[in-house]
XYZ file of C-alpha atoms in Angstrom:
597
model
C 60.442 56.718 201.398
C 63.395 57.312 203.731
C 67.080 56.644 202.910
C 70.345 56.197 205.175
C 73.048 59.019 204.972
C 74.791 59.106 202.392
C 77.977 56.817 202.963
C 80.423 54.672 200.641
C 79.052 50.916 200.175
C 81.557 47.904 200.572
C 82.744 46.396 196.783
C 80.159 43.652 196.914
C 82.116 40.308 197.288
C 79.384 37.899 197.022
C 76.717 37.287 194.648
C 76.994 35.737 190.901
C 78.454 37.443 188.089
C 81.604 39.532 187.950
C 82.432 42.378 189.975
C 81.889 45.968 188.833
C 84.858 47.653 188.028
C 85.922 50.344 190.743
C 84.758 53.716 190.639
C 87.327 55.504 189.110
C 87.671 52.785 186.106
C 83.934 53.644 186.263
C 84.597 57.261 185.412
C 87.039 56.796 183.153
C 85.286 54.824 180.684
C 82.546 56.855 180.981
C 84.809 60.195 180.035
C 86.096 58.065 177.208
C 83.418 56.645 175.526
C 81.610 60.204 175.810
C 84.918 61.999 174.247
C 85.443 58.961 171.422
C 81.604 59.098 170.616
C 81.821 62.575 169.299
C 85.352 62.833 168.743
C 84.237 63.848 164.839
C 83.001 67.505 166.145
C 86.609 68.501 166.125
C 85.681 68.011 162.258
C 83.217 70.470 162.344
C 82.647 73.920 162.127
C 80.785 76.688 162.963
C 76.504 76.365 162.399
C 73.283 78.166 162.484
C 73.183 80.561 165.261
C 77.206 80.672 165.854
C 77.738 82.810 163.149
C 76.159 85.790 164.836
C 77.296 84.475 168.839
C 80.688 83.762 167.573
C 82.295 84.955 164.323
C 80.289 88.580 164.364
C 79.822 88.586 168.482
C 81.924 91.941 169.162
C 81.954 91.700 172.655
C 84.459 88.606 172.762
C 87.059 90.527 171.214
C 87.920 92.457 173.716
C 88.017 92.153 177.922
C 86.515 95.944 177.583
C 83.754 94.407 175.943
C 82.828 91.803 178.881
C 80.421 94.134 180.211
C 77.977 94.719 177.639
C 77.041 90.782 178.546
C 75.489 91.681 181.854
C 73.708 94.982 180.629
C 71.919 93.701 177.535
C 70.374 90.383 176.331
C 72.368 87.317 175.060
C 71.911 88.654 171.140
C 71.931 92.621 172.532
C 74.846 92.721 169.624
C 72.083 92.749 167.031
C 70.446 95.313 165.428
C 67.603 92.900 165.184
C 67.371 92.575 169.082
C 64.837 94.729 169.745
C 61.995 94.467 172.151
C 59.786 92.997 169.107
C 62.390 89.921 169.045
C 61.872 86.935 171.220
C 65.643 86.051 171.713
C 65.696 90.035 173.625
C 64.634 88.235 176.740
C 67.223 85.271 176.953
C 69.713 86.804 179.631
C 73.022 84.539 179.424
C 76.022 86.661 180.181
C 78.659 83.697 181.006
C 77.901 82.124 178.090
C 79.826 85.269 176.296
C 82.477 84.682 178.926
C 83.147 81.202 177.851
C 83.226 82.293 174.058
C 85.334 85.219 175.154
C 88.335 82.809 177.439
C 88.143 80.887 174.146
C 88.840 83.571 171.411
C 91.622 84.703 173.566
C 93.002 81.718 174.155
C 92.798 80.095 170.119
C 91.091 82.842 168.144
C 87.882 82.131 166.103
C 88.887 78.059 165.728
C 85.939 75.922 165.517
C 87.968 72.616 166.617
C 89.173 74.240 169.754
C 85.303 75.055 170.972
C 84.142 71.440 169.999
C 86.944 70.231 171.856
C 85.550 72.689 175.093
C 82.258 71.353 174.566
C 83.317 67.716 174.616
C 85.262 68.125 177.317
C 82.322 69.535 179.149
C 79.767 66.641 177.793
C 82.515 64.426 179.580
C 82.511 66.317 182.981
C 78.260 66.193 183.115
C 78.534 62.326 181.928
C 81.290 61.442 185.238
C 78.989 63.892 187.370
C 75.657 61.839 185.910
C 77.514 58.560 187.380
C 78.227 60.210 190.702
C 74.505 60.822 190.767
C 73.709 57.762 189.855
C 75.726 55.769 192.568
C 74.835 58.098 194.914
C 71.223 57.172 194.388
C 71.847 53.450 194.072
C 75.270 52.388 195.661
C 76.160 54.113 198.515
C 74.586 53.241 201.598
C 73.407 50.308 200.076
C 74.322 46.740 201.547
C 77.094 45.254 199.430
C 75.254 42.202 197.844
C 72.445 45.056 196.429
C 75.261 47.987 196.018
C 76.882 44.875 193.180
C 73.508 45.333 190.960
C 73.042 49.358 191.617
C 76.794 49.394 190.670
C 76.401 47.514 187.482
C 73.023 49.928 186.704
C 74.900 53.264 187.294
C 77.347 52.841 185.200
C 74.850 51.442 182.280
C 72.862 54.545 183.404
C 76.363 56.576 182.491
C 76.984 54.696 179.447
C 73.280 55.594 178.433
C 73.875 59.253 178.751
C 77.112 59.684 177.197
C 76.349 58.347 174.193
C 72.410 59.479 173.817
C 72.001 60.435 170.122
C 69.394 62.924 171.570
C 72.621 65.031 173.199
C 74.165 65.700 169.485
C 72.538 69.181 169.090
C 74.105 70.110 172.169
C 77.723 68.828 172.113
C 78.290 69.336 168.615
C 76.429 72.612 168.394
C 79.159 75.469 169.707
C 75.962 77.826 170.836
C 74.465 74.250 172.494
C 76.686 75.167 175.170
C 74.318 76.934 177.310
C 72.883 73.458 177.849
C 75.627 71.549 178.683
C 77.028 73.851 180.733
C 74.321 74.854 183.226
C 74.065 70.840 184.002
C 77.746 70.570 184.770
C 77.288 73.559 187.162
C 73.580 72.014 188.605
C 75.565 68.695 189.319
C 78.160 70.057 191.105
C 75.763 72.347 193.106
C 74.220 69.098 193.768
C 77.614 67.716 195.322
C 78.226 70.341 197.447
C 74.850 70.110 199.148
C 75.684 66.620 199.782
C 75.872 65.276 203.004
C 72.668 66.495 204.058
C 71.738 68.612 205.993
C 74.337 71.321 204.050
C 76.086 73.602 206.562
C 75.798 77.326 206.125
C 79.309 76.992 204.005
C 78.019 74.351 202.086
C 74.781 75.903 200.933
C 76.631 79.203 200.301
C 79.112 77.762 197.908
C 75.812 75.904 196.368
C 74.209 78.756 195.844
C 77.143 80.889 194.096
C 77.353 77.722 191.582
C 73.670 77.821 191.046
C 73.762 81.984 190.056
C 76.846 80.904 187.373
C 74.519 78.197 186.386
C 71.582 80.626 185.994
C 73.640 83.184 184.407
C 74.651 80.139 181.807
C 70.837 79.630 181.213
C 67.592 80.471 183.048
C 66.203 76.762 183.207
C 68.759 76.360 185.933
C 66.052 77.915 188.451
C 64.478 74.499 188.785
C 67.647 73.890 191.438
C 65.642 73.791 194.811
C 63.248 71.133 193.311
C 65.999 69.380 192.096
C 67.810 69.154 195.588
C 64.243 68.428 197.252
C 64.029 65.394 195.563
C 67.966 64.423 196.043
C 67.821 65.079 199.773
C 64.460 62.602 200.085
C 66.582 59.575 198.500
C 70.008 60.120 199.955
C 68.991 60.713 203.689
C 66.838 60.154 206.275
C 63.668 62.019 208.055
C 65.500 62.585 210.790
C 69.124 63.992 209.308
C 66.904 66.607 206.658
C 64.843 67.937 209.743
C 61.871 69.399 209.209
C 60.577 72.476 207.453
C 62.384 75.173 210.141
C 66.018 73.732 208.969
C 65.014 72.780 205.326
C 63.306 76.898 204.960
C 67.342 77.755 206.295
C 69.212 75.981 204.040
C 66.859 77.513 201.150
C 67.032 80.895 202.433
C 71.110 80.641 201.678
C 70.779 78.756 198.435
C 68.162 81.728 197.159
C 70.763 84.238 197.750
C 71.925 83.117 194.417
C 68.798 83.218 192.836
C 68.294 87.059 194.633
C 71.267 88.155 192.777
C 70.280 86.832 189.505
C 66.783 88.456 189.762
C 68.490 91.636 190.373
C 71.090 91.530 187.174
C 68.333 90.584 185.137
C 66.000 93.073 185.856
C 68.794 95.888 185.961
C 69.209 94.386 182.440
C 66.169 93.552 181.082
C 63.275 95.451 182.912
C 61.929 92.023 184.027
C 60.906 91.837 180.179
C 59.014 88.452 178.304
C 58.474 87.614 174.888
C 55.184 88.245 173.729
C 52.512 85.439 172.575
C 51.701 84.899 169.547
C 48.309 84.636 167.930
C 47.660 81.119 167.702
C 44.304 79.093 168.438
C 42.826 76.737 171.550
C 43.646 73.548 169.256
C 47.268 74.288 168.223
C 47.966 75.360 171.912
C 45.916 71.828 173.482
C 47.530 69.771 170.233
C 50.700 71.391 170.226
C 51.340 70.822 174.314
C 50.291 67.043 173.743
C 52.486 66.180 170.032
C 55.470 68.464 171.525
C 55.469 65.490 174.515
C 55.656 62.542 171.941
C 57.631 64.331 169.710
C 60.208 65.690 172.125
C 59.701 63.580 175.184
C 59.851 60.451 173.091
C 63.236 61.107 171.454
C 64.607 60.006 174.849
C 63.324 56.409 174.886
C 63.380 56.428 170.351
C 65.826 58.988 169.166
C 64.780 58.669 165.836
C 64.672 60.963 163.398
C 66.770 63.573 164.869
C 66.987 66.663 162.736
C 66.544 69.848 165.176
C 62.811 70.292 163.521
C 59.969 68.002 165.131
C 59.453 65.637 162.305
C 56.293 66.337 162.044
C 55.856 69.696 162.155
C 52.895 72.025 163.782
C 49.849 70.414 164.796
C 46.575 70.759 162.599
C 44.060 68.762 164.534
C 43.822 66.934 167.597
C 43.244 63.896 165.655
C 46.650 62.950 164.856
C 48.105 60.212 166.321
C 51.217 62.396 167.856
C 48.512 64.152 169.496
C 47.103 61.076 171.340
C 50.475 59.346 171.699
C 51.822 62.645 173.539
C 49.106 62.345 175.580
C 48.879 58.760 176.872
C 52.891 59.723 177.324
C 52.027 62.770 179.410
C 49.295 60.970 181.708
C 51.433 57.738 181.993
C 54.575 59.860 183.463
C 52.159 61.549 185.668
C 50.936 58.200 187.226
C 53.998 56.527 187.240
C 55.691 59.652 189.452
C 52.959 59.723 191.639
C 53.191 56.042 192.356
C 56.835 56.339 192.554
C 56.742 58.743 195.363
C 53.820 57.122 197.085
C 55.292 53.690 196.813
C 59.138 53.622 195.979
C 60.939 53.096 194.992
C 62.364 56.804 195.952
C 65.276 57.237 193.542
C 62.410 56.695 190.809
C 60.749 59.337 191.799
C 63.847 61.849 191.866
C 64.052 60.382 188.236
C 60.713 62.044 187.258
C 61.664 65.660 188.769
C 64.934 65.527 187.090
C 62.669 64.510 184.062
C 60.193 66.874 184.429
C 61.022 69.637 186.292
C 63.520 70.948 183.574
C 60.888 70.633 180.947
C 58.584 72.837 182.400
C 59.934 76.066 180.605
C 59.495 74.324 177.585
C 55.861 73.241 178.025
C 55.339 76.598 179.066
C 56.424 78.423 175.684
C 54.363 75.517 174.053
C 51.544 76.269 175.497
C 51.677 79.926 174.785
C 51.916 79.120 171.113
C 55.915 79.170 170.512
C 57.562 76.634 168.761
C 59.432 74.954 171.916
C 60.959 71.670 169.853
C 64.745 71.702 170.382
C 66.604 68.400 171.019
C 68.968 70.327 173.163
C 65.987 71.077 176.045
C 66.939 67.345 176.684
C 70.230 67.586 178.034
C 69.412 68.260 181.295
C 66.352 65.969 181.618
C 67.669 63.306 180.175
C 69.957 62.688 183.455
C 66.312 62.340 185.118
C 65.711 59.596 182.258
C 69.374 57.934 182.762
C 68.057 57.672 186.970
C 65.080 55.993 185.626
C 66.775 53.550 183.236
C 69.194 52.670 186.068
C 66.222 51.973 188.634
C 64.754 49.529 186.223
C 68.166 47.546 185.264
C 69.102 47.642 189.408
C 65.419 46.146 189.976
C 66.285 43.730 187.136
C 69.435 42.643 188.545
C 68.561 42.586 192.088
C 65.184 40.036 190.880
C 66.612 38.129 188.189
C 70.764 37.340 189.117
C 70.533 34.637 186.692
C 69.440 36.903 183.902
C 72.380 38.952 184.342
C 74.330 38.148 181.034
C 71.384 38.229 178.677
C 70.929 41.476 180.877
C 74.036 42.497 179.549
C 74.057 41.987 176.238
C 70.762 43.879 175.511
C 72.295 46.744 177.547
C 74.950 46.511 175.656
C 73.130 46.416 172.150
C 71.095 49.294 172.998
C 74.366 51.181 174.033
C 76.198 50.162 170.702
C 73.033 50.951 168.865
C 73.420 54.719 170.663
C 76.529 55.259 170.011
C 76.243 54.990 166.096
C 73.407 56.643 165.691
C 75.785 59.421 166.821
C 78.483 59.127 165.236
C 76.017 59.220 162.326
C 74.215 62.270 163.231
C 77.646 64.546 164.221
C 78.306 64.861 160.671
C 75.059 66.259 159.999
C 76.361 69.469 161.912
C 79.741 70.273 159.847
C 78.171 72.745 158.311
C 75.311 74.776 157.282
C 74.688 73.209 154.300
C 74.920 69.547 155.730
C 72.392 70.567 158.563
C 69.359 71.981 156.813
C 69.792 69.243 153.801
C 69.709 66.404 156.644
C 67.011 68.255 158.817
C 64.934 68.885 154.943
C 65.590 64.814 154.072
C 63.873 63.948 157.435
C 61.250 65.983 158.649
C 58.099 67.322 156.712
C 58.031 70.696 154.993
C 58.300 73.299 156.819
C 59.185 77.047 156.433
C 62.564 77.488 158.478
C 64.227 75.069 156.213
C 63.680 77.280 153.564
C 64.209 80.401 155.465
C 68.254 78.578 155.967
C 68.404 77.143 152.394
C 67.353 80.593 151.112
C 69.953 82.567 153.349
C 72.391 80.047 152.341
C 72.206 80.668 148.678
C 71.434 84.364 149.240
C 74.948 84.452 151.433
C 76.683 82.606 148.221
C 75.254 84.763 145.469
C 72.904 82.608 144.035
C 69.813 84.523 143.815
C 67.345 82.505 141.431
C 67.706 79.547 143.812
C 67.910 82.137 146.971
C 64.473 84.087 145.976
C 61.875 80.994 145.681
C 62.692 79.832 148.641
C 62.833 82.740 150.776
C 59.422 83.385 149.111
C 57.874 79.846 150.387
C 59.390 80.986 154.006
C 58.091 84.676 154.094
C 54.603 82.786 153.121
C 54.710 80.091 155.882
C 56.381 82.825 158.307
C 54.175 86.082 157.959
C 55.235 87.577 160.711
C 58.901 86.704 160.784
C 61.257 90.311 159.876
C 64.467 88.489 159.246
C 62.602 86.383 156.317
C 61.090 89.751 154.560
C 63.893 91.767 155.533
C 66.538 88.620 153.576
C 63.875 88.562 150.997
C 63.904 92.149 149.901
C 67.861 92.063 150.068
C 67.426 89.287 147.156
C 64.936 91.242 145.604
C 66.892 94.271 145.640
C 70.184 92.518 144.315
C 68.527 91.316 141.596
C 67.209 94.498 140.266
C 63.870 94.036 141.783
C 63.484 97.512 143.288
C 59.460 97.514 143.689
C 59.519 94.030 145.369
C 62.079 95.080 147.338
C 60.361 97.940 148.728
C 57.319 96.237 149.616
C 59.067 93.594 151.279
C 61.058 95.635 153.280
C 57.646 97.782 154.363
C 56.496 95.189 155.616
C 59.895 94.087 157.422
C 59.451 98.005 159.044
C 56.064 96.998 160.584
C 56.777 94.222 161.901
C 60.143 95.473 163.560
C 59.930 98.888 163.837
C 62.155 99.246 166.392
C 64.644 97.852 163.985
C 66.983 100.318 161.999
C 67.970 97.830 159.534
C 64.992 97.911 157.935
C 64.742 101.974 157.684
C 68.155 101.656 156.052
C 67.466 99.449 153.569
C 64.083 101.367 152.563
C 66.705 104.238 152.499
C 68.655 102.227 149.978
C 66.467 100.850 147.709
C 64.079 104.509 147.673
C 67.875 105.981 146.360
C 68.317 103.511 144.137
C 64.428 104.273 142.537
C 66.293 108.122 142.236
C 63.398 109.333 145.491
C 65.749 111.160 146.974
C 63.751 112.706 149.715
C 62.044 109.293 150.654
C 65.844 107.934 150.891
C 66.912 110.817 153.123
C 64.149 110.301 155.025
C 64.605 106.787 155.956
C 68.187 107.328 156.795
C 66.728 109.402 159.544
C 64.567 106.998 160.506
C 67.320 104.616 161.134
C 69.426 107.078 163.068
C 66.806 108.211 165.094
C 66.126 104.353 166.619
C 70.441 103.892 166.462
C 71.870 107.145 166.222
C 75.449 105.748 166.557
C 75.006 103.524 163.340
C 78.167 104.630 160.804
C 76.860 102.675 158.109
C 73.475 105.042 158.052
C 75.109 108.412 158.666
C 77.476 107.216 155.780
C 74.673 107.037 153.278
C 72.625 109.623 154.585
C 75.768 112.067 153.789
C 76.131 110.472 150.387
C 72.253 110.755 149.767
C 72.291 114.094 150.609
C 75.640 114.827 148.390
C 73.253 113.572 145.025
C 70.258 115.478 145.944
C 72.298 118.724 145.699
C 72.339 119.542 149.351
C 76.098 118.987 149.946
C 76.312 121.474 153.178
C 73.886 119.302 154.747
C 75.643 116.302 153.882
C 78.931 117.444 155.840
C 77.788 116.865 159.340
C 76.267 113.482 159.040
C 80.178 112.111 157.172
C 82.224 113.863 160.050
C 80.217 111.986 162.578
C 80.337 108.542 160.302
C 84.387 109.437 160.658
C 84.481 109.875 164.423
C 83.064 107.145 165.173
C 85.147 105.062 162.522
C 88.470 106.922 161.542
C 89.668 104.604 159.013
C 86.083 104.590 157.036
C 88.005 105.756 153.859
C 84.259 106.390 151.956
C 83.229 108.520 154.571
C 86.758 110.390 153.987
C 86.142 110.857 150.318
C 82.697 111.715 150.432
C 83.018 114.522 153.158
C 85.811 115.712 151.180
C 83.618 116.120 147.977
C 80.791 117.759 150.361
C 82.535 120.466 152.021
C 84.410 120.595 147.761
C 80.580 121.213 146.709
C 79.372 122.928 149.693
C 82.240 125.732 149.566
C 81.822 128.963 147.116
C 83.783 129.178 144.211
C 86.908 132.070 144.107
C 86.595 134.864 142.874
């Protein structure tokens, strides 16, 4: 379980078949084929969540805005992120830096961000083949360095054109993903000879607190370089636990400083569990490991949902399969670090170790299926892929064309199932009819479909489903509080209200909902009701222009225009050029002054 320094291998000159290519042809056909595989994103636009992180995001507008990013929560822009909302506890200020570099530089241009993110999928995929040859090359004699060569850069290959990495490259908000494993990797090269020197492990550590401040699965760093350090050198040259504690000491000042923003920000705040029972949590934990897991060996059907949606008994077959899955990776690491080879065992903790977050939220009873929790893992996947073909290689040298031709085919057959699963993600309407053609019913389709056609005016196809999602998602606000905006905009003022009662007890932290009672108790001619809610609203937000606008206006129809006047100057201090606010606070203080004499 011990491993030379690391040190550049000799081209191997002797042995049968051709010779690899050099390394830097190496890395540029790996940049290439990852750029020309989802070259069609430039086609797309924005999707799902990057409506509210992009388009409506008003802290990229401005640099003055930059530091609301490090005080608040990734979605703090929200009305909806309140403590009640799960996304309140995802702390990613650079992501809002990279969104902000790019509205400044091009504006709000989808092409220009899918041509950032596939710029960055092509930086992690030549990083992944550094790893790789790192693992399996260097330091290697040159008639074994020939078959690691030949493995790394199939293991390259195999991760620049996974089908399972779509959601993340052609997803503008899948950023997060992509970019804290570009910043792990090159943490990961500068800790590299080991041991690090002071310098080293300082400049480490500052990449791994961007990294963390990308996304806060990047912690699993230090178990990451543990494993690295026992495959690319020696006993002797990692010294034992007085020199290893050192060299974590410096990387954790990183991780220090990142515990401090995010507590200054967030109170050391997690999202809450919800109710669910022992068999969904047992099922759901074994099903989300076939389901998820397997999409790196089968990535088939991809469609953001888990195709077969949340567990019901610990009979299925998902439910067993995730299982034997689970225990089978468990051996097979354990052997693997008992037995070698070692690199195969840094392939399960990149594998695994980045999954844990994810099995955690499983287990607590949230919904933890995203294709994009992959990205990082999967370069733990591509190490164990390129183990296997190197072992291959090394046994069977006269296999090495047939070898290469079912590498190939399995590369080929990668590549198009992405180039057939980008389009999926042009738009909004593309995505949830592809996700609703492969997976089984489930209620978030119709929570999308139904905001969809709510967002385009067509409320008798928005209302039925918004009313299968509100029943499948009880306890969801946004899917009561969209429902009741349908209801109300189709005249439906008593569905309306009970809808958006309900939206108030589940978020009550949440103005939005106290202004639209407000709205839809005025439009029912309950004037005091209305008022009241308005006050409700500004009470939680007391800033909000839109609900000191209608409280003024409310108050102007009930007959108390002297009331009315303070809430309308305050709507136009905060926003000058509100032109309603200007006519209605010149028709209060009209009504509220006494008539000459």
């Amino acid at each position: 379980m011990t491993a030379p320094d690391v040190q550049e291998a000799p081209r191997a000159e002797a042995g049968p078949g051709p010779l690899p290519p050099a390394p830097r042809s190496q890395a540029a056909l790996v940049a290439l084929l990852a750029l020309g595989v989802f070259a069609g994103t430039l086609l797309n636009g924005f999707v799902y969540d990057d409506q509210q992180l992009v388009l409506e995001n008003p802290w990229i507008r401005s640099l003055a805005g930059m530091r609301e990013p490090f005080r608040q929560s990734l979605f703090g822009f929200l009305e909806s992120s309140t403590a009640q909302d799960a996304r309140s506890h995802y702390y990613r200020p650079l992501m809002h830096v990279f969104l902000f570099v790019l509205r400044q530089a091009a504006g709000p241009t989808a092409w220009v961000h899918h041509l950032a993110l596939m710029l960055g999928h092509a930086a992690v995929s030549v990083g992944v083949l550094w790893l790789l040859r790192t693992c399996l090359v260097r330091g290697r004699p040159a008639a074994q360095g020939a078959a690691g060569d030949w493995a790394a850069l199939g293991g390259a290959l195999l991760f620049a054109l996974h089908p399972v990495h779509t959601e993340a490259v052609a997803w503008v908000s899948g950023a997060m993903d992509v970019g804290m494993t570009l910043l792990l990797l090159v943490a990961a090269r500068l800790w590299l000879p080991v041991p690090a020197t002071a310098g080293r492990a300082l400049l480490a550590s500052g990449v791994w607190l961007a990294a963390l401040l990308v996304k806060e699965t990047a912690f699993v760093l230090p178990v990451l370089l543990w494993s690295l350090e026992r495959v690319v050198a020696s006993a002797e040259a990692r010294g034992g636990w007085g020199p290893w504690l050192r060299r974590q000491a410096l990387l954790g000042v990183g991780g220090a400083v990142y515990l401090g923003l995010r507590l200054s920000a967030l109170e050391g705040a997690l999202p809450g569990t919800p109710p669910v029972d022992g068999v969904s949590r047992v099922g759901g934990v074994l099903a989300f490991t076939a389901d998820l897991g397997g999409k790196l060996a089968w990535p088939a059907p991809l469609a953001v949902l888990s195709p077969g949606g949340p567990v019901h008994s610990l009979l299925e077959p998902r439910v067993w399969l995730g299982g034997l899955l689970l225990l089978s990776a468990l051996v097979l690491s354990a052997r693997a670090w008992r037995r070698g080879p070692a690199a195969a065992g840094m392939g399960w903790v990149w594998l695994g170790a980045p999954m844990v977050p994810a099995f955690v939220l499983q287990a607590r009873g949230v919904d933890a299926y995203a294709e994009r929790y992959l990205y990082l893992p999967s370069v733990g996947f591509a190490l164990l892929v390129t183990v296997a073909l190197r072992s291959a290689l090394s046994r069977f040298p006269e296999r090495a064309r047939p070898l290469a031709l079912v590498s190939g085919g399995v590369l080929a057959v990668f590549a198009a199932l992405t180039l057939a699963y980008v389009p999926a993600w042009r738009d909004d309407l593309s995505l949830w009819t592809w996700v609703q053609a492969r997976v089984v019913d489930q209620p978030l389709i119709h929570l999308k479909l139904g905001d969809l056609h709510l967002g385009a005016g067509r409320l008798d196809a928005a209302i039925p489903e918004l009313e299968l999602a509100a029943r499948g998602l009880p306890g969801d606000f946004r899917v009561h509080n969209n429902l009741a905006v349908a209801y109300a905009k189709s005249g439906r003022m008593g569905d309306a209200r009970r809808a958006l009662e309900r939206t108030a007890r589940l978020m009550p932290d949440n103005p939005v909902a106290w202004h639209n009672l407000g709205l839809v108790s005025r439009r029912e001619g309950d004037w005091d009701t209305a008022i009241a809610r308005f006050r409700d609203a500004l009470r939680l937000a007391p800033d909000r222009v839109d609900s000191l606008l209608e409280l003024g206006r409310t108050l102007l129809r009930a007959g108390r225009a002297g009331e009315a006047i303070a809430p309308l100057e305050e709507a136009l201090r905060l926003r000058p050029d509100l032109v309603a606010a200007r006519k209605a606070l010149a028709e209060a203080r009209a009504a509220a002054s006494p008539p000459p004499r």
